Amino acid sequence: MEVIITSDPESGAKTGARFIEKLVRTKPAATLGLATGSTPLGLYRELIRLHREAGLDFSGVTTFNLDEYVGLGADHPASYHHFMHEELFRHLNIPPGQIHIPDGTAGDIPAYCRKYEETIRAAGGIDLQLLGIGHDGHIGFNEPISSLASRTRLKTLTQGTIDANQRFFSSPGEVPRHVITMGVGTIMEAHVCLLLAFGEAKADAVAAMVEGPLTANVPASALQMHPHTTVIADEAAAKKLRRADYYRFVEANKPAFQRDATFALRS
Ligand code: PGA
C-alpha cells in the first residue's frame, strides 16, 4: 500500500486526478471503476477541468460504478445514476454505451449482478478503481463482515451508513435499506486501486484500513492484499496513522520512476 498525505482535500483531489489523467493519456481505451459520495467530487471537478482546458479525451473510456440503491430509478435525484450524470458524465465525452452503473430497479437481482460481473470481464477488467471509505471501513457498499471474496450482489446497509446518507434524501425514511454493490473480491481484481479519504471523521477508518489487522470487520483492510493500492488522505484523515512520518519519508524520497504515476498502470 502506498499512502500519500496531502495538506488538504483540494491537493488530494488533484493528486488523484493526475493518476487518472496519466492512465487515460497512456491508454485512451482505459476502463475506470468510479465511486459516488462527497469524497470524489473534487477529483471529478479536476477531470472536467482537464477535459475542457487540457484536451483530456474520454471518448474511448469505459466506466463501471461501484454501487446503486435498490429501488431507485435513474431519474431519482438521490440515485447514483443521477449523481454521476450531474457531477461527471454530462461534462465529459464518454459515449453513453460505455457507461455502466448497477441498475437498482433490476428484477432478478442475482442474475443482474452476475451479468454486471460478466460485463466487467468482457471489458477486460478494471484498470483503475476509484474508492472512498465509509466511517465503518466499507468500500463500495461492502459493510463490515462482507466476505473479502464477495462479488457484485445485494447488500443491506448498516444503520450508520443509512444515517450518513440521509443528507442526500428529503426525509430519513426515504433512504433505501438495500443496495447493489461490487464485492470486495470484484474490487480486488482492479489493476490499481486509488482510495481517497478526507476529513477527521475518516481518521479511524483510515488507520484501521492501513495499519489495523486484515479483517472482514473492516472491509477496506482487504486492500492490504492488493498489489497496487494508493491511499490519498489529507492531514485530518491521516491523523491517526502511527507511521505517518514513514509515509511522508517514502513520498519525499520516491525514485524518479515511481514518481511517474503510470508506473503501476498497464498500457
Ligand atoms: P463519502 O462516502 O465520500 O460521502 O464520505 C464514502 C463512502 O461511504 O464510501
JSON list of N, CA and C and ligand atoms in Angstrom, two decimals, residues 36-40 67 131-136 138-141 161 164-165 167-168 198 202, ligand 1:
[
{"chain": "A", "resi": 36, "resn": "THR", "atom": "N", "xyz": [-19.17, 7.15, -5.88]},
{"chain": "A", "resi": 36, "resn": "THR", "atom": "CA", "xyz": [-20.03, 8.30, -5.59]},
{"chain": "A", "resi": 36, "resn": "THR", "atom": "C", "xyz": [-19.71, 8.82, -4.18]},
{"chain": "A", "resi": 37, "resn": "GLY", "atom": "N", "xyz": [-20.54, 9.71, -3.67]},
{"chain": "A", "resi": 37, "resn": "GLY", "atom": "CA", "xyz": [-20.30, 10.28, -2.34]},
{"chain": "A", "resi": 37, "resn": "GLY", "atom": "C", "xyz": [-19.64, 11.64, -2.45]},
{"chain": "A", "resi": 38, "resn": "SER", "atom": "N", "xyz": [-19.35, 12.23, -1.31]},
{"chain": "A", "resi": 38, "resn": "SER", "atom": "CA", "xyz": [-18.74, 13.57, -1.30]},
{"chain": "A", "resi": 38, "resn": "SER", "atom": "C", "xyz": [-17.27, 13.51, -1.68]},
{"chain": "A", "resi": 39, "resn": "THR", "atom": "N", "xyz": [-16.62, 12.42, -1.33]},
{"chain": "A", "resi": 39, "resn": "THR", "atom": "CA", "xyz": [-15.16, 12.34, -1.45]},
{"chain": "A", "resi": 39, "resn": "THR", "atom": "C", "xyz": [-14.64, 12.57, -2.87]},
{"chain": "A", "resi": 40, "resn": "PRO", "atom": "N", "xyz": [-15.19, 11.93, -3.92]},
{"chain": "A", "resi": 40, "resn": "PRO", "atom": "CA", "xyz": [-14.57, 12.09, -5.25]},
{"chain": "A", "resi": 40, "resn": "PRO", "atom": "C", "xyz": [-14.93, 13.40, -5.96]},
{"chain": "A", "resi": 67, "resn": "ASP", "atom": "N", "xyz": [-21.75, 1.02, -7.16]},
{"chain": "A", "resi": 67, "resn": "ASP", "atom": "CA", "xyz": [-22.97, 0.65, -6.45]},
{"chain": "A", "resi": 67, "resn": "ASP", "atom": "C", "xyz": [-24.16, 1.52, -6.82]},
{"chain": "A", "resi": 131, "resn": "LEU", "atom": "N", "xyz": [-11.98, 4.76, -5.13]},
{"chain": "A", "resi": 131, "resn": "LEU", "atom": "CA", "xyz": [-12.73, 4.35, -3.93]},
{"chain": "A", "resi": 131, "resn": "LEU", "atom": "C", "xyz": [-12.77, 5.49, -2.91]},
{"chain": "A", "resi": 132, "resn": "GLY", "atom": "N", "xyz": [-13.86, 5.54, -2.15]},
{"chain": "A", "resi": 132, "resn": "GLY", "atom": "CA", "xyz": [-13.91, 6.29, -0.90]},
{"chain": "A", "resi": 132, "resn": "GLY", "atom": "C", "xyz": [-13.90, 5.26, 0.22]},
{"chain": "A", "resi": 133, "resn": "ILE", "atom": "N", "xyz": [-14.06, 5.71, 1.44]},
{"chain": "A", "resi": 133, "resn": "ILE", "atom": "CA", "xyz": [-14.15, 4.77, 2.56]},
{"chain": "A", "resi": 133, "resn": "ILE", "atom": "C", "xyz": [-15.26, 5.25, 3.50]},
{"chain": "A", "resi": 134, "resn": "GLY", "atom": "N", "xyz": [-16.06, 4.33, 3.99]},
{"chain": "A", "resi": 134, "resn": "GLY", "atom": "CA", "xyz": [-17.11, 4.69, 4.96]},
{"chain": "A", "resi": 134, "resn": "GLY", "atom": "C", "xyz": [-16.52, 4.79, 6.36]},
{"chain": "A", "resi": 135, "resn": "HIS", "atom": "N", "xyz": [-17.27, 5.42, 7.26]},
{"chain": "A", "resi": 135, "resn": "HIS", "atom": "CA", "xyz": [-16.80, 5.52, 8.64]},
{"chain": "A", "resi": 135, "resn": "HIS", "atom": "C", "xyz": [-16.60, 4.15, 9.25]},
{"chain": "A", "resi": 136, "resn": "ASP", "atom": "N", "xyz": [-17.36, 3.16, 8.77]},
{"chain": "A", "resi": 136, "resn": "ASP", "atom": "CA", "xyz": [-17.26, 1.80, 9.29]},
{"chain": "A", "resi": 136, "resn": "ASP", "atom": "C", "xyz": [-16.25, 0.95, 8.51]},
{"chain": "A", "resi": 138, "resn": "HIS", "atom": "N", "xyz": [-16.22, 0.57, 5.19]},
{"chain": "A", "resi": 138, "resn": "HIS", "atom": "CA", "xyz": [-16.72, -0.07, 3.96]},
{"chain": "A", "resi": 138, "resn": "HIS", "atom": "C", "xyz": [-16.05, 0.53, 2.72]},
{"chain": "A", "resi": 139, "resn": "ILE", "atom": "N", "xyz": [-15.94, -0.30, 1.68]},
{"chain": "A", "resi": 139, "resn": "ILE", "atom": "CA", "xyz": [-15.58, 0.17, 0.34]},
{"chain": "A", "resi": 139, "resn": "ILE", "atom": "C", "xyz": [-16.69, -0.29, -0.58]},
{"chain": "A", "resi": 140, "resn": "GLY", "atom": "N", "xyz": [-17.03, 0.55, -1.58]},
{"chain": "A", "resi": 140, "resn": "GLY", "atom": "CA", "xyz": [-18.31, 0.32, -2.26]},
{"chain": "A", "resi": 140, "resn": "GLY", "atom": "C", "xyz": [-19.34, 0.38, -1.14]},
{"chain": "A", "resi": 141, "resn": "PHE", "atom": "N", "xyz": [-20.29, -0.54, -1.16]},
{"chain": "A", "resi": 141, "resn": "PHE", "atom": "CA", "xyz": [-21.21, -0.65, -0.01]},
{"chain": "A", "resi": 141, "resn": "PHE", "atom": "C", "xyz": [-20.98, -1.98, 0.68]},
{"chain": "A", "resi": 161, "resn": "THR", "atom": "N", "xyz": [-24.51, 3.75, 8.07]},
{"chain": "A", "resi": 161, "resn": "THR", "atom": "CA", "xyz": [-24.43, 4.19, 6.67]},
{"chain": "A", "resi": 161, "resn": "THR", "atom": "C", "xyz": [-25.74, 4.85, 6.24]},
{"chain": "A", "resi": 164, "resn": "ALA", "atom": "N", "xyz": [-25.61, 8.24, 7.68]},
{"chain": "A", "resi": 164, "resn": "ALA", "atom": "CA", "xyz": [-24.64, 9.10, 6.98]},
{"chain": "A", "resi": 164, "resn": "ALA", "atom": "C", "xyz": [-25.18, 9.56, 5.63]},
{"chain": "A", "resi": 165, "resn": "ASN", "atom": "N", "xyz": [-26.03, 8.75, 5.01]},
{"chain": "A", "resi": 165, "resn": "ASN", "atom": "CA", "xyz": [-26.51, 9.07, 3.66]},
{"chain": "A", "resi": 165, "resn": "ASN", "atom": "C", "xyz": [-27.84, 9.81, 3.65]},
{"chain": "A", "resi": 167, "resn": "ARG", "atom": "N", "xyz": [-28.42, 12.72, 4.30]},
{"chain": "A", "resi": 167, "resn": "ARG", "atom": "CA", "xyz": [-28.30, 14.09, 3.80]},
{"chain": "A", "resi": 167, "resn": "ARG", "atom": "C", "xyz": [-28.66, 14.23, 2.32]},
{"chain": "A", "resi": 168, "resn": "PHE", "atom": "N", "xyz": [-28.64, 13.11, 1.60]},
{"chain": "A", "resi": 168, "resn": "PHE", "atom": "CA", "xyz": [-28.95, 13.17, 0.17]},
{"chain": "A", "resi": 168, "resn": "PHE", "atom": "C", "xyz": [-30.46, 12.98, -0.11]},
{"chain": "A", "resi": 198, "resn": "PHE", "atom": "N", "xyz": [-10.86, 12.07, 3.11]},
{"chain": "A", "resi": 198, "resn": "PHE", "atom": "CA", "xyz": [-10.64, 13.44, 3.57]},
{"chain": "A", "resi": 198, "resn": "PHE", "atom": "C", "xyz": [-11.44, 13.72, 4.84]},
{"chain": "A", "resi": 202, "resn": "LYS", "atom": "N", "xyz": [-12.92, 10.50, 9.00]},
{"chain": "A", "resi": 202, "resn": "LYS", "atom": "CA", "xyz": [-12.44, 9.27, 8.37]},
{"chain": "A", "resi": 202, "resn": "LYS", "atom": "C", "xyz": [-11.16, 8.74, 9.01]},
{"chain": "B", "resi": 1, "resn": "PGA", "atom": "P1", "xyz": [-18.43, 9.95, 1.38]},
{"chain": "B", "resi": 1, "resn": "PGA", "atom": "O1", "xyz": [-18.80, 8.40, 1.39]},
{"chain": "B", "resi": 1, "resn": "PGA", "atom": "O2", "xyz": [-17.50, 10.15, 0.24]},
{"chain": "B", "resi": 1, "resn": "PGA", "atom": "O3", "xyz": [-19.74, 10.66, 1.14]},
{"chain": "B", "resi": 1, "resn": "PGA", "atom": "O4", "xyz": [-17.81, 10.25, 2.68]},
{"chain": "B", "resi": 1, "resn": "PGA", "atom": "C1", "xyz": [-17.76, 7.48, 1.28]},
{"chain": "B", "resi": 1, "resn": "PGA", "atom": "C2", "xyz": [-18.30, 6.06, 1.37]},
{"chain": "B", "resi": 1, "resn": "PGA", "atom": "O5", "xyz": [-19.28, 5.83, 2.08]},
{"chain": "B", "resi": 1, "resn": "PGA", "atom": "O6", "xyz": [-17.72, 5.18, 0.72]}
]
